[in-house]
């Protein structure tokens, strides 16, 4: 493998659909909300949408590079690791080079986020601007501190909580707020909180799959993920709970609609696709239940990340139509 391919591999671009899905959901809700106010999506900004995706891309790359650096420095990335070989682990990229890449990525992410905020608040800079700036800095810090430093929270079973917060509530709520900052006083925020919780749970499920795959090596290396703390059997139960959290609001909405005699919605293409997604997730959960070899978790990780992205596209297509 060439050094260029090693750098591309270190960025782990396959993780982008998962992080993008959260932003797409937040913007889908904003598109529907602004359209409801204006009888069209007159307040929705595709420029804000694009800049949010760019900032998210840079933040995800930063997280992946920092993860590579932190795990390599702590010795967690070794020959016993089940997942794909990391860049520093391969020897093609040194710790010093990766540290430099983390610094550069941090700066680029900050610049992109700052440009996004100036674009949103071009008419007037207020307290919301500074609140979002602080939130952005916290997101950058969280991306780095997952595995970097003596108090890396990923080594103390807190990774799941941070994913729920930043991929769920911050990702969905923040992207919604960027689009609706000028009309937020009238917004009904409960759907944003519900979808934030749903997407946070689904993203946490991806992390849980990753940690179930690596739990033996993580335990040996002193990386105390939640899976290491719970044990594999209880981690599988936890995995089922995360999917229950994701699907409960959707199934409840269907039950309420049918109780009111609104059966025509069942024929909507987005609903049909969502039902197919449910079947896909049920098949996934069955596979997870019977997995014995840690390496068999890896294909499932990719499938759920992709399903998260597809769900976000389903949701946006519903509002677009």
JSON list of N, CA, C and O in Angstrom, two decimals, residues 6-43:
[
{"chain": "A", "resi": 6, "resn": "UNK", "atom": "N", "xyz": [-2.50, 5.08, 2.22]},
{"chain": "A", "resi": 6, "resn": "UNK", "atom": "CA", "xyz": [-2.54, 4.98, 3.68]},
{"chain": "A", "resi": 6, "resn": "UNK", "atom": "C", "xyz": [-3.23, 6.19, 4.28]},
{"chain": "A", "resi": 6, "resn": "UNK", "atom": "O", "xyz": [-4.01, 6.07, 5.23]},
{"chain": "A", "resi": 7, "resn": "UNK", "atom": "N", "xyz": [-2.97, 7.38, 3.72]},
{"chain": "A", "resi": 7, "resn": "UNK", "atom": "CA", "xyz": [-3.62, 8.60, 4.22]},
{"chain": "A", "resi": 7, "resn": "UNK", "atom": "C", "xyz": [-5.12, 8.57, 3.93]},
{"chain": "A", "resi": 7, "resn": "UNK", "atom": "O", "xyz": [-5.94, 8.94, 4.79]},
{"chain": "A", "resi": 8, "resn": "UNK", "atom": "N", "xyz": [-5.48, 8.11, 2.73]},
{"chain": "A", "resi": 8, "resn": "UNK", "atom": "CA", "xyz": [-6.90, 8.02, 2.38]},
{"chain": "A", "resi": 8, "resn": "UNK", "atom": "C", "xyz": [-7.59, 7.01, 3.31]},
{"chain": "A", "resi": 8, "resn": "UNK", "atom": "O", "xyz": [-8.70, 7.24, 3.79]},
{"chain": "A", "resi": 9, "resn": "UNK", "atom": "N", "xyz": [-6.90, 5.91, 3.57]},
{"chain": "A", "resi": 9, "resn": "UNK", "atom": "CA", "xyz": [-7.46, 4.92, 4.48]},
{"chain": "A", "resi": 9, "resn": "UNK", "atom": "C", "xyz": [-7.62, 5.45, 5.89]},
{"chain": "A", "resi": 9, "resn": "UNK", "atom": "O", "xyz": [-8.59, 5.14, 6.59]},
{"chain": "A", "resi": 10, "resn": "UNK", "atom": "N", "xyz": [-6.64, 6.28, 6.32]},
{"chain": "A", "resi": 10, "resn": "UNK", "atom": "CA", "xyz": [-6.70, 6.85, 7.67]},
{"chain": "A", "resi": 10, "resn": "UNK", "atom": "C", "xyz": [-7.89, 7.79, 7.83]},
{"chain": "A", "resi": 10, "resn": "UNK", "atom": "O", "xyz": [-8.45, 7.92, 8.92]},
{"chain": "A", "resi": 11, "resn": "UNK", "atom": "N", "xyz": [-8.27, 8.45, 6.75]},
{"chain": "A", "resi": 11, "resn": "UNK", "atom": "CA", "xyz": [-9.43, 9.35, 6.80]},
{"chain": "A", "resi": 11, "resn": "UNK", "atom": "C", "xyz": [-10.75, 8.59, 6.92]},
{"chain": "A", "resi": 11, "resn": "UNK", "atom": "O", "xyz": [-11.77, 9.16, 7.31]},
{"chain": "A", "resi": 12, "resn": "UNK", "atom": "N", "xyz": [-10.72, 7.30, 6.58]},
{"chain": "A", "resi": 12, "resn": "UNK", "atom": "CA", "xyz": [-11.89, 6.42, 6.69]},
{"chain": "A", "resi": 12, "resn": "UNK", "atom": "C", "xyz": [-13.15, 7.07, 6.12]},
{"chain": "A", "resi": 12, "resn": "UNK", "atom": "O", "xyz": [-14.15, 7.31, 6.83]},
{"chain": "A", "resi": 13, "resn": "UNK", "atom": "N", "xyz": [-13.09, 7.35, 4.83]},
{"chain": "A", "resi": 13, "resn": "UNK", "atom": "CA", "xyz": [-14.19, 8.04, 4.17]},
{"chain": "A", "resi": 13, "resn": "UNK", "atom": "C", "xyz": [-15.48, 7.24, 4.19]},
{"chain": "A", "resi": 13, "resn": "UNK", "atom": "O", "xyz": [-16.57, 7.79, 3.99]},
{"chain": "A", "resi": 14, "resn": "UNK", "atom": "N", "xyz": [-15.38, 5.94, 4.46]},
{"chain": "A", "resi": 14, "resn": "UNK", "atom": "CA", "xyz": [-16.59, 5.11, 4.52]},
{"chain": "A", "resi": 14, "resn": "UNK", "atom": "C", "xyz": [-17.47, 5.48, 5.72]},
{"chain": "A", "resi": 14, "resn": "UNK", "atom": "O", "xyz": [-18.64, 5.07, 5.79]},
{"chain": "A", "resi": 15, "resn": "UNK", "atom": "N", "xyz": [-16.91, 6.23, 6.67]},
{"chain": "A", "resi": 15, "resn": "UNK", "atom": "CA", "xyz": [-17.71, 6.65, 7.84]},
{"chain": "A", "resi": 15, "resn": "UNK", "atom": "C", "xyz": [-18.54, 7.90, 7.55]},
{"chain": "A", "resi": 15, "resn": "UNK", "atom": "O", "xyz": [-19.39, 8.27, 8.37]},
{"chain": "A", "resi": 16, "resn": "UNK", "atom": "N", "xyz": [-18.29, 8.54, 6.42]},
{"chain": "A", "resi": 16, "resn": "UNK", "atom": "CA", "xyz": [-18.99, 9.79, 6.11]},
{"chain": "A", "resi": 16, "resn": "UNK", "atom": "C", "xyz": [-20.51, 9.64, 5.97]},
{"chain": "A", "resi": 16, "resn": "UNK", "atom": "O", "xyz": [-21.25, 10.52, 6.41]},
{"chain": "A", "resi": 17, "resn": "UNK", "atom": "N", "xyz": [-21.01, 8.57, 5.31]},
{"chain": "A", "resi": 17, "resn": "UNK", "atom": "CA", "xyz": [-22.47, 8.45, 5.22]},
{"chain": "A", "resi": 17, "resn": "UNK", "atom": "C", "xyz": [-23.17, 8.51, 6.57]},
{"chain": "A", "resi": 17, "resn": "UNK", "atom": "O", "xyz": [-24.26, 9.08, 6.68]},
{"chain": "A", "resi": 18, "resn": "UNK", "atom": "N", "xyz": [-22.55, 7.94, 7.61]},
{"chain": "A", "resi": 18, "resn": "UNK", "atom": "CA", "xyz": [-23.17, 7.96, 8.94]},
{"chain": "A", "resi": 18, "resn": "UNK", "atom": "C", "xyz": [-23.26, 9.38, 9.48]},
{"chain": "A", "resi": 18, "resn": "UNK", "atom": "O", "xyz": [-24.31, 9.81, 9.96]},
{"chain": "A", "resi": 19, "resn": "UNK", "atom": "N", "xyz": [-22.15, 10.13, 9.42]},
{"chain": "A", "resi": 19, "resn": "UNK", "atom": "CA", "xyz": [-22.16, 11.50, 9.93]},
{"chain": "A", "resi": 19, "resn": "UNK", "atom": "C", "xyz": [-23.02, 12.41, 9.05]},
{"chain": "A", "resi": 19, "resn": "UNK", "atom": "O", "xyz": [-23.70, 13.30, 9.56]},
{"chain": "A", "resi": 20, "resn": "UNK", "atom": "N", "xyz": [-23.02, 12.18, 7.73]},
{"chain": "A", "resi": 20, "resn": "UNK", "atom": "CA", "xyz": [-23.86, 12.98, 6.85]},
{"chain": "A", "resi": 20, "resn": "UNK", "atom": "C", "xyz": [-25.34, 12.75, 7.12]},
{"chain": "A", "resi": 20, "resn": "UNK", "atom": "O", "xyz": [-26.16, 13.66, 6.99]},
{"chain": "A", "resi": 21, "resn": "UNK", "atom": "N", "xyz": [-25.70, 11.51, 7.49]},
{"chain": "A", "resi": 21, "resn": "UNK", "atom": "CA", "xyz": [-27.11, 11.19, 7.70]},
{"chain": "A", "resi": 21, "resn": "UNK", "atom": "C", "xyz": [-27.74, 12.06, 8.78]},
{"chain": "A", "resi": 21, "resn": "UNK", "atom": "O", "xyz": [-28.89, 12.48, 8.67]},
{"chain": "A", "resi": 22, "resn": "UNK", "atom": "N", "xyz": [-26.96, 12.36, 9.82]},
{"chain": "A", "resi": 22, "resn": "UNK", "atom": "CA", "xyz": [-27.47, 13.19, 10.91]},
{"chain": "A", "resi": 22, "resn": "UNK", "atom": "C", "xyz": [-27.77, 14.60, 10.42]},
{"chain": "A", "resi": 22, "resn": "UNK", "atom": "O", "xyz": [-28.80, 15.19, 10.75]},
{"chain": "A", "resi": 23, "resn": "UNK", "atom": "N", "xyz": [-26.87, 15.14, 9.61]},
{"chain": "A", "resi": 23, "resn": "UNK", "atom": "CA", "xyz": [-27.04, 16.49, 9.05]},
{"chain": "A", "resi": 23, "resn": "UNK", "atom": "C", "xyz": [-28.22, 16.53, 8.09]},
{"chain": "A", "resi": 23, "resn": "UNK", "atom": "O", "xyz": [-29.00, 17.49, 8.07]},
{"chain": "A", "resi": 24, "resn": "UNK", "atom": "N", "xyz": [-28.37, 15.48, 7.29]},
{"chain": "A", "resi": 24, "resn": "UNK", "atom": "CA", "xyz": [-29.47, 15.44, 6.34]},
{"chain": "A", "resi": 24, "resn": "UNK", "atom": "C", "xyz": [-30.81, 15.40, 7.06]},
{"chain": "A", "resi": 24, "resn": "UNK", "atom": "O", "xyz": [-31.78, 16.06, 6.65]},
{"chain": "A", "resi": 25, "resn": "UNK", "atom": "N", "xyz": [-30.89, 14.65, 8.15]},
{"chain": "A", "resi": 25, "resn": "UNK", "atom": "CA", "xyz": [-32.13, 14.58, 8.93]},
{"chain": "A", "resi": 25, "resn": "UNK", "atom": "C", "xyz": [-32.47, 15.96, 9.51]},
{"chain": "A", "resi": 25, "resn": "UNK", "atom": "O", "xyz": [-33.62, 16.41, 9.43]},
{"chain": "A", "resi": 26, "resn": "UNK", "atom": "N", "xyz": [-31.49, 16.64, 10.11]},
{"chain": "A", "resi": 26, "resn": "UNK", "atom": "CA", "xyz": [-31.72, 17.97, 10.66]},
{"chain": "A", "resi": 26, "resn": "UNK", "atom": "C", "xyz": [-32.18, 18.95, 9.61]},
{"chain": "A", "resi": 26, "resn": "UNK", "atom": "O", "xyz": [-33.10, 19.76, 9.84]},
{"chain": "A", "resi": 27, "resn": "UNK", "atom": "N", "xyz": [-31.58, 18.88, 8.42]},
{"chain": "A", "resi": 27, "resn": "UNK", "atom": "CA", "xyz": [-31.97, 19.78, 7.34]},
{"chain": "A", "resi": 27, "resn": "UNK", "atom": "C", "xyz": [-33.31, 19.39, 6.74]},
{"chain": "A", "resi": 27, "resn": "UNK", "atom": "O", "xyz": [-34.06, 20.25, 6.28]},
{"chain": "A", "resi": 28, "resn": "UNK", "atom": "N", "xyz": [-33.64, 18.10, 6.75]},
{"chain": "A", "resi": 28, "resn": "UNK", "atom": "CA", "xyz": [-34.95, 17.67, 6.27]},
{"chain": "A", "resi": 28, "resn": "UNK", "atom": "C", "xyz": [-36.05, 18.25, 7.15]},
{"chain": "A", "resi": 28, "resn": "UNK", "atom": "O", "xyz": [-37.07, 18.76, 6.65]},
{"chain": "A", "resi": 29, "resn": "UNK", "atom": "N", "xyz": [-35.85, 18.20, 8.47]},
{"chain": "A", "resi": 29, "resn": "UNK", "atom": "CA", "xyz": [-36.82, 18.77, 9.40]},
{"chain": "A", "resi": 29, "resn": "UNK", "atom": "C", "xyz": [-36.94, 20.28, 9.19]},
{"chain": "A", "resi": 29, "resn": "UNK", "atom": "O", "xyz": [-38.03, 20.85, 9.25]},
{"chain": "A", "resi": 30, "resn": "UNK", "atom": "N", "xyz": [-35.80, 20.93, 8.96]},
{"chain": "A", "resi": 30, "resn": "UNK", "atom": "CA", "xyz": [-35.81, 22.38, 8.72]},
{"chain": "A", "resi": 30, "resn": "UNK", "atom": "C", "xyz": [-36.52, 22.71, 7.42]},
{"chain": "A", "resi": 30, "resn": "UNK", "atom": "O", "xyz": [-37.27, 23.69, 7.33]},
{"chain": "A", "resi": 31, "resn": "UNK", "atom": "N", "xyz": [-36.29, 21.89, 6.39]},
{"chain": "A", "resi": 31, "resn": "UNK", "atom": "CA", "xyz": [-36.96, 22.10, 5.10]},
{"chain": "A", "resi": 31, "resn": "UNK", "atom": "C", "xyz": [-38.47, 22.01, 5.26]},
{"chain": "A", "resi": 31, "resn": "UNK", "atom": "O", "xyz": [-39.22, 22.84, 4.75]},
{"chain": "A", "resi": 32, "resn": "UNK", "atom": "N", "xyz": [-38.92, 21.00, 5.99]},
{"chain": "A", "resi": 32, "resn": "UNK", "atom": "CA", "xyz": [-40.35, 20.85, 6.22]},
{"chain": "A", "resi": 32, "resn": "UNK", "atom": "C", "xyz": [-40.92, 21.97, 7.05]},
{"chain": "A", "resi": 32, "resn": "UNK", "atom": "O", "xyz": [-42.02, 22.47, 6.78]},
{"chain": "A", "resi": 33, "resn": "UNK", "atom": "N", "xyz": [-40.17, 22.42, 8.05]},
{"chain": "A", "resi": 33, "resn": "UNK", "atom": "CA", "xyz": [-40.67, 23.48, 8.93]},
{"chain": "A", "resi": 33, "resn": "UNK", "atom": "C", "xyz": [-40.75, 24.82, 8.22]},
{"chain": "A", "resi": 33, "resn": "UNK", "atom": "O", "xyz": [-41.76, 25.52, 8.29]},
{"chain": "A", "resi": 34, "resn": "UNK", "atom": "N", "xyz": [-39.70, 25.19, 7.49]},
{"chain": "A", "resi": 34, "resn": "UNK", "atom": "CA", "xyz": [-39.71, 26.47, 6.78]},
{"chain": "A", "resi": 34, "resn": "UNK", "atom": "C", "xyz": [-40.74, 26.46, 5.67]},
{"chain": "A", "resi": 34, "resn": "UNK", "atom": "O", "xyz": [-41.39, 27.46, 5.39]},
{"chain": "A", "resi": 35, "resn": "UNK", "atom": "N", "xyz": [-40.91, 25.29, 5.05]},
{"chain": "A", "resi": 35, "resn": "UNK", "atom": "CA", "xyz": [-41.92, 25.19, 4.00]},
{"chain": "A", "resi": 35, "resn": "UNK", "atom": "C", "xyz": [-43.32, 25.34, 4.55]},
{"chain": "A", "resi": 35, "resn": "UNK", "atom": "O", "xyz": [-44.18, 25.95, 3.93]},
{"chain": "A", "resi": 36, "resn": "UNK", "atom": "N", "xyz": [-43.57, 24.81, 5.74]},
{"chain": "A", "resi": 36, "resn": "UNK", "atom": "CA", "xyz": [-44.89, 24.93, 6.37]},
{"chain": "A", "resi": 36, "resn": "UNK", "atom": "C", "xyz": [-45.21, 26.38, 6.70]},
{"chain": "A", "resi": 36, "resn": "UNK", "atom": "O", "xyz": [-46.36, 26.81, 6.61]},
{"chain": "A", "resi": 37, "resn": "UNK", "atom": "N", "xyz": [-44.20, 27.15, 7.05]},
{"chain": "A", "resi": 37, "resn": "UNK", "atom": "CA", "xyz": [-44.43, 28.57, 7.38]},
{"chain": "A", "resi": 37, "resn": "UNK", "atom": "C", "xyz": [-44.67, 29.41, 6.14]},
{"chain": "A", "resi": 37, "resn": "UNK", "atom": "O", "xyz": [-45.49, 30.32, 6.15]},
{"chain": "A", "resi": 38, "resn": "UNK", "atom": "N", "xyz": [-43.97, 29.07, 5.07]},
{"chain": "A", "resi": 38, "resn": "UNK", "atom": "CA", "xyz": [-43.98, 29.95, 3.90]},
{"chain": "A", "resi": 38, "resn": "UNK", "atom": "C", "xyz": [-44.76, 29.37, 2.72]},
{"chain": "A", "resi": 38, "resn": "UNK", "atom": "O", "xyz": [-44.74, 29.96, 1.64]},
{"chain": "A", "resi": 39, "resn": "UNK", "atom": "N", "xyz": [-45.38, 28.20, 2.93]},
{"chain": "A", "resi": 39, "resn": "UNK", "atom": "CA", "xyz": [-46.08, 27.52, 1.84]},
{"chain": "A", "resi": 39, "resn": "UNK", "atom": "C", "xyz": [-45.11, 27.10, 0.75]},
{"chain": "A", "resi": 39, "resn": "UNK", "atom": "O", "xyz": [-45.50, 26.71, -0.34]},
{"chain": "A", "resi": 40, "resn": "UNK", "atom": "N", "xyz": [-43.83, 27.21, 1.03]},
{"chain": "A", "resi": 40, "resn": "UNK", "atom": "CA", "xyz": [-42.75, 26.74, 0.16]},
{"chain": "A", "resi": 40, "resn": "UNK", "atom": "C", "xyz": [-41.50, 26.76, 1.01]},
{"chain": "A", "resi": 40, "resn": "UNK", "atom": "O", "xyz": [-41.50, 27.30, 2.11]},
{"chain": "A", "resi": 41, "resn": "UNK", "atom": "N", "xyz": [-40.42, 26.18, 0.50]},
{"chain": "A", "resi": 41, "resn": "UNK", "atom": "CA", "xyz": [-39.18, 26.16, 1.30]},
{"chain": "A", "resi": 41, "resn": "UNK", "atom": "C", "xyz": [-38.40, 27.46, 1.12]},
{"chain": "A", "resi": 41, "resn": "UNK", "atom": "O", "xyz": [-37.23, 27.49, 0.82]},
{"chain": "A", "resi": 42, "resn": "UNK", "atom": "N", "xyz": [-39.10, 28.60, 1.33]},
{"chain": "A", "resi": 42, "resn": "UNK", "atom": "CA", "xyz": [-38.51, 29.90, 1.01]},
{"chain": "A", "resi": 42, "resn": "UNK", "atom": "C", "xyz": [-37.37, 30.29, 1.95]},
{"chain": "A", "resi": 42, "resn": "UNK", "atom": "O", "xyz": [-36.50, 31.06, 1.58]},
{"chain": "A", "resi": 43, "resn": "UNK", "atom": "N", "xyz": [-37.39, 29.77, 3.18]},
{"chain": "A", "resi": 43, "resn": "UNK", "atom": "CA", "xyz": [-36.34, 30.13, 4.13]},
{"chain": "A", "resi": 43, "resn": "UNK", "atom": "C", "xyz": [-35.22, 29.10, 4.20]},
{"chain": "A", "resi": 43, "resn": "UNK", "atom": "O", "xyz": [-34.28, 29.26, 4.95]}
]
